[in-house]
Coordinates of C-alpha atoms in Angstrom, one line a residue:
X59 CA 89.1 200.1 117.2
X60 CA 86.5 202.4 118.8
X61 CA 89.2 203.6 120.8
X62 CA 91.5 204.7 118.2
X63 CA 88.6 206.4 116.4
X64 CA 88.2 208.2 119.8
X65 CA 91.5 209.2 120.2
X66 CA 92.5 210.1 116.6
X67 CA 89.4 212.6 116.8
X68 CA 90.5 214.0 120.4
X69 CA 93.9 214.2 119.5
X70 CA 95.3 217.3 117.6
X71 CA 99.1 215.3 117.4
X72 CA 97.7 212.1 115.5
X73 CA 95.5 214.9 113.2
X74 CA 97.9 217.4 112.5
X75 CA 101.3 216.0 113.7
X76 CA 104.7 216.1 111.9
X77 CA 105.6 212.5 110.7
X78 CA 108.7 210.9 111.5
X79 CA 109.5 207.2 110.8
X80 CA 111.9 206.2 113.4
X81 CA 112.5 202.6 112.7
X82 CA 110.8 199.8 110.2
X83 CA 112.5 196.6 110.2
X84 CA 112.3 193.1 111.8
X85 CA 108.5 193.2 111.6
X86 CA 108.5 196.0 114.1
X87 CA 107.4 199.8 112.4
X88 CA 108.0 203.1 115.2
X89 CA 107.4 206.0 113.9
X90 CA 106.8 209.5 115.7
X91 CA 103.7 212.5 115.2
X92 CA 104.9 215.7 116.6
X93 CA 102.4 218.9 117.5
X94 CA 103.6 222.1 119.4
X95 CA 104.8 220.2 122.9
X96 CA 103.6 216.7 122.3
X97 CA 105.3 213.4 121.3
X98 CA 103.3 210.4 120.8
X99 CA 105.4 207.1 119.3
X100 CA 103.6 204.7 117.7
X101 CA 105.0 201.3 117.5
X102 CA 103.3 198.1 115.9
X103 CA 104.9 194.7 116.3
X104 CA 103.8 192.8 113.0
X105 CA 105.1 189.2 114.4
X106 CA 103.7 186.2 115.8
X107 CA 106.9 186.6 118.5
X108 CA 106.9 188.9 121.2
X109 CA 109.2 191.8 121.3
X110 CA 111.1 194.0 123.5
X111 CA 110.9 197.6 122.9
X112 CA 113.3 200.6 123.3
X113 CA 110.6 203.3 123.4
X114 CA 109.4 204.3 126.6
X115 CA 106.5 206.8 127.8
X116 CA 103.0 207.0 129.1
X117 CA 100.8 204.3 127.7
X118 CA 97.9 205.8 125.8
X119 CA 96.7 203.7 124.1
X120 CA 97.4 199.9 123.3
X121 CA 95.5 197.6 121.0
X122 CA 95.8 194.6 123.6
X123 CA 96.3 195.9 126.7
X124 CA 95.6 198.3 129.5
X125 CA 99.8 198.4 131.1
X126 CA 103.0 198.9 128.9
X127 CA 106.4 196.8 130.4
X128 CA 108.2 197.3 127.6
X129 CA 107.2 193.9 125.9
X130 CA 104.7 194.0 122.7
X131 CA 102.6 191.0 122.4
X132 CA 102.3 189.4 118.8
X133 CA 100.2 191.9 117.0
X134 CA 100.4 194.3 119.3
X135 CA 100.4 198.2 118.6
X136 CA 100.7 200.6 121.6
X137 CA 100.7 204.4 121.4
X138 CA 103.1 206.1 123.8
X139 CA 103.4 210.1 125.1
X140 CA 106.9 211.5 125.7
X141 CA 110.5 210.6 124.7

């Protein structure tokens, strides 16, 4: 969680970005800040399954691990750049 504190302070897209819920169904939520020339998704896999995921883009932050491969862990939130 220190982490995401970090980052939300550092980061003028998570502060002051546009909101734009991309997808919440399936236990999965994605949902996009936008600010001047930056895109971060966000996508949280509320499951006890793994998932695939559609989104791709630099990992910046995940709540389990340090490398994306396109699969969230149960639980699993990952912030990505781009797309």
């Amino acid at each position: 969680y220190k982490r995401l504190i970090s980052l939300k302070k550092s980061s003028e897209t998570l502060k002051w970005g546009e909101f734009q819920l991309v997808s919440a169904a399936d236990d999965m939520a994605v949902y996009r800040r936008t600010y001047e020339n930056e895109t971060l998704t966000i996508v949280l896999n509320c499951s006890d399954n793994s998932r695939k995921c559609e989104y791709k883009g630099e990992l910046v932050l995940s709540s389990l691990k340090h490398e994306f491969s396109g699969e969230l862990s149960p639980w699993e939130a990952v912030i990505l750049k781009g797309e």
